mmCIF file of C-alpha atoms and ligand atoms in Angstrom:
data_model
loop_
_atom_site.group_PDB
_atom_site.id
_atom_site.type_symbol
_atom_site.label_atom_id
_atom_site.label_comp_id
_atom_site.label_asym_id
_atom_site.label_seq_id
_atom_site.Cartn_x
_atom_site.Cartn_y
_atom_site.Cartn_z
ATOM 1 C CA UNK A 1 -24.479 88.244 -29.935
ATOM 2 C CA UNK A 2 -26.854 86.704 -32.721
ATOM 3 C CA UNK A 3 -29.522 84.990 -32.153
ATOM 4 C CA UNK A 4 -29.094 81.177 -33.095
ATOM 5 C CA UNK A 5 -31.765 79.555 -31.479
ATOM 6 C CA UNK A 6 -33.836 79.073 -34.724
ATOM 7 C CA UNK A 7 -35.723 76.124 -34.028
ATOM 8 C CA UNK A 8 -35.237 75.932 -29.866
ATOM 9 C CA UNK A 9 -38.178 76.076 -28.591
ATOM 10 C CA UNK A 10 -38.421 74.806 -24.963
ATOM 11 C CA UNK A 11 -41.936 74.604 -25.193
ATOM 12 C CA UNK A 12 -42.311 71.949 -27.334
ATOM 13 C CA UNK A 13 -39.307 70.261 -25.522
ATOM 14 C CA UNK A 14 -41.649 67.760 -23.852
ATOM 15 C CA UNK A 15 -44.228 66.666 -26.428
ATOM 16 C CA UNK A 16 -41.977 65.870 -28.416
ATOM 17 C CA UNK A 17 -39.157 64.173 -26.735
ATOM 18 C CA UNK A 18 -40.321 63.760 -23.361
ATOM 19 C CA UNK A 19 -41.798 60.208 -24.195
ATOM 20 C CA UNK A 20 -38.508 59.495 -26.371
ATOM 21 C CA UNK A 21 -35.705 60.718 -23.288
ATOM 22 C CA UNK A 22 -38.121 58.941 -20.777
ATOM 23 C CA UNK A 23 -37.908 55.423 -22.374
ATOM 24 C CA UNK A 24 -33.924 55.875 -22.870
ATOM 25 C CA UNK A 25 -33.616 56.449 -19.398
ATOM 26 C CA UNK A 26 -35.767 53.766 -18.605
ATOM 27 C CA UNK A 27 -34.157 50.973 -20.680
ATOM 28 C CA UNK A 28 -30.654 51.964 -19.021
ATOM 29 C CA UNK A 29 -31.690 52.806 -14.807
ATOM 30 C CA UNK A 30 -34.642 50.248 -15.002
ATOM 31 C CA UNK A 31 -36.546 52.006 -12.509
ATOM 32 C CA UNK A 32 -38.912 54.894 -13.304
ATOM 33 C CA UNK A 33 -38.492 57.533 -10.690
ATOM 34 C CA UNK A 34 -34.596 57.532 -11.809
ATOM 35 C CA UNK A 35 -35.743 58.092 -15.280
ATOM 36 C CA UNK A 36 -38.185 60.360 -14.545
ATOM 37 C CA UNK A 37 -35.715 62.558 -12.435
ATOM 38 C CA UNK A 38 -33.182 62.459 -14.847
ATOM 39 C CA UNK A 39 -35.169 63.498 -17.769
ATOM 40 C CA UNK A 40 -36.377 66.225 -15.526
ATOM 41 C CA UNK A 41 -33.150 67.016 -14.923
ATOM 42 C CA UNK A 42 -32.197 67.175 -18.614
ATOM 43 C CA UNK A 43 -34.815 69.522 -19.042
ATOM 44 C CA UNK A 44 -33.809 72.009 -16.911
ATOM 45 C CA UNK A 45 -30.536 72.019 -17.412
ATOM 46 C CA UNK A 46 -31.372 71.906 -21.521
ATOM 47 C CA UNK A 47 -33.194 75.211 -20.300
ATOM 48 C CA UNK A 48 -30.001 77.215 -18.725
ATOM 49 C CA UNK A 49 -27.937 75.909 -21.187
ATOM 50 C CA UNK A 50 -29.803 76.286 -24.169
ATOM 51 C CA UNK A 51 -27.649 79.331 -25.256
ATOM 52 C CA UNK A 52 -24.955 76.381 -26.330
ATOM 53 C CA UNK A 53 -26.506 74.772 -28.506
ATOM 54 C CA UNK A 54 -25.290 75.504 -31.454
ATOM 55 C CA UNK A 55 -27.620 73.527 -33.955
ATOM 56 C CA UNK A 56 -24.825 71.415 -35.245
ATOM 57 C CA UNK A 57 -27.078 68.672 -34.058
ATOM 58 C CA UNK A 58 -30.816 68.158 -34.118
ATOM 59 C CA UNK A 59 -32.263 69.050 -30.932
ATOM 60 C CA UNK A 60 -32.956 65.642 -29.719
ATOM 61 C CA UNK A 61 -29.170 64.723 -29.986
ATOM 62 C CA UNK A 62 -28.291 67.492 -27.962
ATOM 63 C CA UNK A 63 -31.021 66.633 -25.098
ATOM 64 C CA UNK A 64 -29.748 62.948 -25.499
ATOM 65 C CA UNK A 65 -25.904 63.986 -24.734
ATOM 66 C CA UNK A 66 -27.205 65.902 -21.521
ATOM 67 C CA UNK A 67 -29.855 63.215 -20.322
ATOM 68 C CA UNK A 68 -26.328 60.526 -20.819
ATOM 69 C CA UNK A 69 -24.309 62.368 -18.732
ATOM 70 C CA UNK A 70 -27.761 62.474 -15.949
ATOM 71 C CA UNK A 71 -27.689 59.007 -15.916
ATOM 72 C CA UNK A 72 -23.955 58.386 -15.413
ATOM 73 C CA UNK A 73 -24.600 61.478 -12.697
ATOM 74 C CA UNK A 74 -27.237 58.754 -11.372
ATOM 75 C CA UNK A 75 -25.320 55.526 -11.119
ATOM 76 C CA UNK A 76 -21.961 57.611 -9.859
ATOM 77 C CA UNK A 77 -24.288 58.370 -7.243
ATOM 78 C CA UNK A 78 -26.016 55.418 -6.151
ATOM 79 C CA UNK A 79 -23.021 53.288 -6.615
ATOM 80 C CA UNK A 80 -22.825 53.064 -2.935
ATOM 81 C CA UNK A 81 -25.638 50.638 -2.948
ATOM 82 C CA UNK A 82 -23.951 48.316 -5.190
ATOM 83 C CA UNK A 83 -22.536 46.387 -1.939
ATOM 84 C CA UNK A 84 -20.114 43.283 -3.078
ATOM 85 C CA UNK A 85 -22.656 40.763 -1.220
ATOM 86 C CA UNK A 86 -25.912 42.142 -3.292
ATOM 87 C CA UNK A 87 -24.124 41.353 -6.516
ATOM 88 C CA UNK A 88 -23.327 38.367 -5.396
ATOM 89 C CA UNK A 89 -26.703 37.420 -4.252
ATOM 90 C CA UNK A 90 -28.016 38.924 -7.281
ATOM 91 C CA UNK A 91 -30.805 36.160 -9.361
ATOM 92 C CA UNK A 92 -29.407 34.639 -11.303
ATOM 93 C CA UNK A 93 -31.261 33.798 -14.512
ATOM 94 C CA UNK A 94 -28.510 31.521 -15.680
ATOM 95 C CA UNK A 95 -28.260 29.265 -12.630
ATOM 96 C CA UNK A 96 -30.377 26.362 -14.264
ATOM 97 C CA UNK A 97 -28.888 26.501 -17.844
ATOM 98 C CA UNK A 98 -26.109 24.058 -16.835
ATOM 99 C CA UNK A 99 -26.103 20.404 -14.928
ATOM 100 C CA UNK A 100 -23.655 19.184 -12.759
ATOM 101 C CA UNK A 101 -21.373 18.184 -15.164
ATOM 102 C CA UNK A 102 -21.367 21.234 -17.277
ATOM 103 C CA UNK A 103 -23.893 20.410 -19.889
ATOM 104 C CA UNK A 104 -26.511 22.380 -21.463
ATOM 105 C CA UNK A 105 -29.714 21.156 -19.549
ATOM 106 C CA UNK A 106 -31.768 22.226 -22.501
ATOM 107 C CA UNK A 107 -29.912 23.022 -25.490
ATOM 108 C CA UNK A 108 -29.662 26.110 -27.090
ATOM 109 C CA UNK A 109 -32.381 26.564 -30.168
ATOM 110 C CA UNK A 110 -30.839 28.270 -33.304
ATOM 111 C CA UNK A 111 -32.465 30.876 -34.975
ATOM 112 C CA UNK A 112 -34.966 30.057 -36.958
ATOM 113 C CA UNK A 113 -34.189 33.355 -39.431
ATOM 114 C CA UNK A 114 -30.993 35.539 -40.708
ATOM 115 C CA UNK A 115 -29.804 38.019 -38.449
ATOM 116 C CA UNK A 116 -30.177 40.328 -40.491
ATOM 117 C CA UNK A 117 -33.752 39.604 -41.092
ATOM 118 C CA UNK A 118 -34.509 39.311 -37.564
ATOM 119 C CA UNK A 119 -33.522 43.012 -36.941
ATOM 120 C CA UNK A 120 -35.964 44.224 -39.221
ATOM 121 C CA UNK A 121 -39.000 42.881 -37.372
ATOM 122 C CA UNK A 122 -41.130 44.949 -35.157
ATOM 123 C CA UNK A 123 -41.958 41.637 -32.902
ATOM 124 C CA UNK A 124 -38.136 41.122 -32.152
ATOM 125 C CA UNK A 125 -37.800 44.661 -31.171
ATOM 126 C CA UNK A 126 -41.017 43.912 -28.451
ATOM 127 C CA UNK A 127 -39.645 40.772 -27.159
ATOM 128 C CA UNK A 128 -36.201 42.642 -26.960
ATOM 129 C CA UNK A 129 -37.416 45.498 -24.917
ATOM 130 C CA UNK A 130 -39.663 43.164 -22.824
ATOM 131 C CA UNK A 131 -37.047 40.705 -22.399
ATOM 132 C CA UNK A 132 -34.174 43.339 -21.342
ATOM 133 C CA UNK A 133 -37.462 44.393 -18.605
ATOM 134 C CA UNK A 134 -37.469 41.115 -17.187
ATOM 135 C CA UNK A 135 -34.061 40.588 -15.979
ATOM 136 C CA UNK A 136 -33.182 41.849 -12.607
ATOM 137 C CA UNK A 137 -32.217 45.489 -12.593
ATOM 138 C CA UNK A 138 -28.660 45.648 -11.538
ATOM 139 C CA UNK A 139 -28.342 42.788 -14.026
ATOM 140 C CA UNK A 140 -30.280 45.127 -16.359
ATOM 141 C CA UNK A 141 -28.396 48.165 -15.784
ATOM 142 C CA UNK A 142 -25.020 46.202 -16.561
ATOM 143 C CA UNK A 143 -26.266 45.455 -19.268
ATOM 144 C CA UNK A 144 -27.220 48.495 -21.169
ATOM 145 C CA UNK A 145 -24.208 50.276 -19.732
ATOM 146 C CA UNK A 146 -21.993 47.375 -21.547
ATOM 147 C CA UNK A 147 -24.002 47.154 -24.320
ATOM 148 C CA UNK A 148 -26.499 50.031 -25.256
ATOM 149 C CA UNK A 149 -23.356 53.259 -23.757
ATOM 150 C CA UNK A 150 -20.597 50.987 -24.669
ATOM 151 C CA UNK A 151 -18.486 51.344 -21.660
ATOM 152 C CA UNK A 152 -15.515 49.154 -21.402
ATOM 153 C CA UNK A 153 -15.188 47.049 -18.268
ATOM 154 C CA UNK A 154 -12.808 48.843 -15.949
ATOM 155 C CA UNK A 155 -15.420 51.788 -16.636
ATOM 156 C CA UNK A 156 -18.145 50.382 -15.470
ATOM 157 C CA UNK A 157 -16.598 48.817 -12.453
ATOM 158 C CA UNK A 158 -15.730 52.113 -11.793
ATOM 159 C CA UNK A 159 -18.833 53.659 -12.069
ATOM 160 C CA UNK A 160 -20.789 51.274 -10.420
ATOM 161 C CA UNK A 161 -18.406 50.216 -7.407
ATOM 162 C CA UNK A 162 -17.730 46.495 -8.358
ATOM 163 C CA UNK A 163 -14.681 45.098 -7.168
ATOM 164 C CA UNK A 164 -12.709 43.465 -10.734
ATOM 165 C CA UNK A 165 -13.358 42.845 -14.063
ATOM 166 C CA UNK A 166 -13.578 39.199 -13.472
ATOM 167 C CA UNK A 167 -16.593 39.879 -11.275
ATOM 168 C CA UNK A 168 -17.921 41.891 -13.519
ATOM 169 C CA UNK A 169 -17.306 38.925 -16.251
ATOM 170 C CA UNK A 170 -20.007 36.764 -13.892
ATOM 171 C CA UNK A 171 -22.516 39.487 -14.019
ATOM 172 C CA UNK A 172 -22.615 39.922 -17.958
ATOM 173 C CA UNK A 173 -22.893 36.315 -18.152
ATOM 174 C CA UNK A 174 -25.944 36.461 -16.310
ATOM 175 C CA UNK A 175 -27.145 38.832 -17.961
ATOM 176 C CA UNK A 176 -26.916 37.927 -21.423
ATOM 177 C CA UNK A 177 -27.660 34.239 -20.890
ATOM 178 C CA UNK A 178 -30.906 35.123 -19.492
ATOM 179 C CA UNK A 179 -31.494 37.408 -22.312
ATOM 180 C CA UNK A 180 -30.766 34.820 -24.588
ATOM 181 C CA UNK A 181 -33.119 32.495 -22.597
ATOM 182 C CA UNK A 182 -35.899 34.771 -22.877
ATOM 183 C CA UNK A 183 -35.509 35.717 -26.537
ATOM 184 C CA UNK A 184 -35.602 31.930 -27.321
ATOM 185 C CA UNK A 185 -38.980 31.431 -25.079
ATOM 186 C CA UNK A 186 -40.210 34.843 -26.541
ATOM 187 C CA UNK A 187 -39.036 34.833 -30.285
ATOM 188 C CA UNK A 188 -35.958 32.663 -31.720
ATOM 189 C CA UNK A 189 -38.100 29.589 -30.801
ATOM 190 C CA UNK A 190 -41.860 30.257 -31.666
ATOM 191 C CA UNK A 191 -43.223 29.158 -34.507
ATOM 192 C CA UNK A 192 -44.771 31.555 -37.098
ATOM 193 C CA UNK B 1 -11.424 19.230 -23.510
ATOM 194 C CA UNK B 2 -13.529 22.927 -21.345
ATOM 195 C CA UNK B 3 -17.645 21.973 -20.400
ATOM 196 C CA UNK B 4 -20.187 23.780 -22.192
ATOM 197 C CA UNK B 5 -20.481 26.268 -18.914
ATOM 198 C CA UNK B 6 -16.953 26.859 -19.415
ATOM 199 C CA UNK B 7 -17.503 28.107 -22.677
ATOM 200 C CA UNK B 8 -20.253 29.691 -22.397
ATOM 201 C CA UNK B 9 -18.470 32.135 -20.233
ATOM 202 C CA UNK B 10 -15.959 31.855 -22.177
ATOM 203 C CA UNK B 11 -17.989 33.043 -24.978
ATOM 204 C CA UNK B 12 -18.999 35.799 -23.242
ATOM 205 C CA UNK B 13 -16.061 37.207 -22.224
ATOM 206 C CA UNK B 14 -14.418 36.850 -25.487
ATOM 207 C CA UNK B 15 -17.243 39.875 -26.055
ATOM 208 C CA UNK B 16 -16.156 41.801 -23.656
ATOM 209 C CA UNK B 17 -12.100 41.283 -23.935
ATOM 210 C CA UNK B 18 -9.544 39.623 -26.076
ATOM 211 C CA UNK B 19 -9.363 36.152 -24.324
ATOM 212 C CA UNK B 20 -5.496 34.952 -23.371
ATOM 213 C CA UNK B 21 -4.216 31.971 -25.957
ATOM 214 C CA UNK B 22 -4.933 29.333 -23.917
ATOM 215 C CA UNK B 23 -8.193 30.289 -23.344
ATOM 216 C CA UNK B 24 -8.739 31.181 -26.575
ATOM 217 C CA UNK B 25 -7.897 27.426 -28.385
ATOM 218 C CA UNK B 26 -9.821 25.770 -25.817
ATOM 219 C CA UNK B 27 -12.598 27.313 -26.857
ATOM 220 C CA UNK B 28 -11.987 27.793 -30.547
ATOM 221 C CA UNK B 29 -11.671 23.573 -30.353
ATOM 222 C CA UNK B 30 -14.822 23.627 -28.024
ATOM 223 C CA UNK B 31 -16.868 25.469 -31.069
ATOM 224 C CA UNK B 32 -16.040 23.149 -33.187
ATOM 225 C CA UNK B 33 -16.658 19.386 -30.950
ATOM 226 C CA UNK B 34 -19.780 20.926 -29.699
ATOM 227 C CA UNK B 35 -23.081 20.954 -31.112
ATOM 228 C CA UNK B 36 -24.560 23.305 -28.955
ATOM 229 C CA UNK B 37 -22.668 26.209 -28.020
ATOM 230 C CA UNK B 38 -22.102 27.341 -31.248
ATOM 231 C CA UNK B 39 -25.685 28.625 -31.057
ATOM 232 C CA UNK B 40 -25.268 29.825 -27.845
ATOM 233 C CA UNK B 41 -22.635 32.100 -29.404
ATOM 234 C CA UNK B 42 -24.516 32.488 -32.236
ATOM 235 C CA UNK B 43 -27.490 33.827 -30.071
ATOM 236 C CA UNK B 44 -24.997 36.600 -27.948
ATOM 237 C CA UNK B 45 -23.704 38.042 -31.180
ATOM 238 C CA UNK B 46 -27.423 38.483 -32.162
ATOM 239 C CA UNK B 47 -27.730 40.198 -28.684
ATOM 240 C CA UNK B 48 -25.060 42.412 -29.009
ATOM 241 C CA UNK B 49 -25.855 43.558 -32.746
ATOM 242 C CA UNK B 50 -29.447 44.609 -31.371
ATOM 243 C CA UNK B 51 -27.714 46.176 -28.737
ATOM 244 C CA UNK B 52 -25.700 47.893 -30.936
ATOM 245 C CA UNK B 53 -28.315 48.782 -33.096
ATOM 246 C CA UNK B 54 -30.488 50.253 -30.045
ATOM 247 C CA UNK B 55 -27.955 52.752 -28.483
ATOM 248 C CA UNK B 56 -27.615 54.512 -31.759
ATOM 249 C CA UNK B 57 -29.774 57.515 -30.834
ATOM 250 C CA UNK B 58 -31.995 58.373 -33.773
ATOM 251 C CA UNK B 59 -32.724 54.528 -33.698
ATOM 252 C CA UNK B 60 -36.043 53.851 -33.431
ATOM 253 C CA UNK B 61 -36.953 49.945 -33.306
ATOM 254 C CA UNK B 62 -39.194 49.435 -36.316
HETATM 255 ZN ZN1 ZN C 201 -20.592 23.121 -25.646
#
């Protein structure tokens, strides 16, 4: 067998993606024991099986595949706890958007820049992450499974033990209308 | 004529799945009565394009 292992070095492992894996794991179980388990679990198992990597990728791609499947590993787990009643008592940061009738209660505000544009600035990227922190975590976790892992629907009811799609349909809702809500308090609405 | 709830789910769920017909024109014809939800829509596609944009791995927010 050759030696391929040219620049796998389990030593630096941790300085310098332990930060990096720890604030993935973070922005997707929303609670930091999880994501500091799972990363620790990455690790190790990084370290028994580091004889497959086969530096087709960079090192922190690799870790990042393994530390994915640790957090599906997670949720498949704990999806017992994601009773039918808790989601449906679940905040709901879009319960005061609407009035009786259906109407906005405060209207949406546009954007105030390009889309584009607004990607490219560090201050969206804080409000972002600090918005995405502020919703409730199973709300959270919905979220970035949806979104940031790209599962489709009947996946993540899967995963996570919720009942039909349509439910699921509620959930994301809340979700992204209280990101939206934020974002506007936070950055689409302030004034330079 | 759908409420602006109704299509803001409707909105939402048009990310997540191909909306039936029905559903579909009453919410195209929504977009275009209402004054509001178009930047509700407008604001979710932002979302999602972040979103998009934060799951790639080497992605590092600026
Ligand atoms: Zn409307």
């Amino acid at each position: 067998m050759k030696e391929e292992q040219g620049n796998l070095n389990p030593d630096t492992w941790l300085k310098d993606h332990g930060d990096y894996l720890f604030r993935y794991a973070l922005m997707r179980l929303r609670d930091k024991t999880a994501a500091e388990e799972t990363v620790q679990e990455t690790f190790l198992a990084a370290l028994k099986g580091k004889d497959q990597f086969k530096g087709q990728a960079s090192v922190r791609t690799w870790l990042v595949g393994i530390l994915k499947h640790k957090i599906m590993d997670y949720f498949r787990k704990s999806s017992r706890e994601f009773s039918f009643s808790e989601l449906a008592s679940l905040e709901d940061p879009s319960q005061d958007l609407f009035d009786q009738n259906g109407r906005w209660k405060a209207e949406p505000v546009p954007l105030r820049d390009d889309p584009e544009d607004v990607l490219e600035k560090k201050e969206f990227w804080k409000a972002f992450e600090a918005c995405i922190s502020s919703l409730p975590k199973r709300l959270a976790q919905i979220f970035a499974l949806r979104e940031f892992e790209g599962l489709r629907g009947e996946e993540i009811c899967n995963l996570l033990g919720i009942s039909s799609t349509n439910h699921l349909g509620v959930l994301m809702f809340r979700a992204r209308a209280g990101l939206a809500r934020c974002l506007e308090t936070n950055w689409f609405g302030k004034k330079e | 004529m759908i409420t602006c709830e109704e299509a803001a789910r409707l909105i939402s769920d048009s990310l997540d799945r191909k909306l039936p017909l029905r559903q579909r024109v009453a919410l195209r014809m929504h977009l275009l009565m209402c004054k509001f939800c178009p930047t509700f829509r407008q604001q979710l596609i932002l979302l999602r394009d972040a979103a998009s944009r934060y799951r790639e791995e080497a992605y590092t927010p600026p």
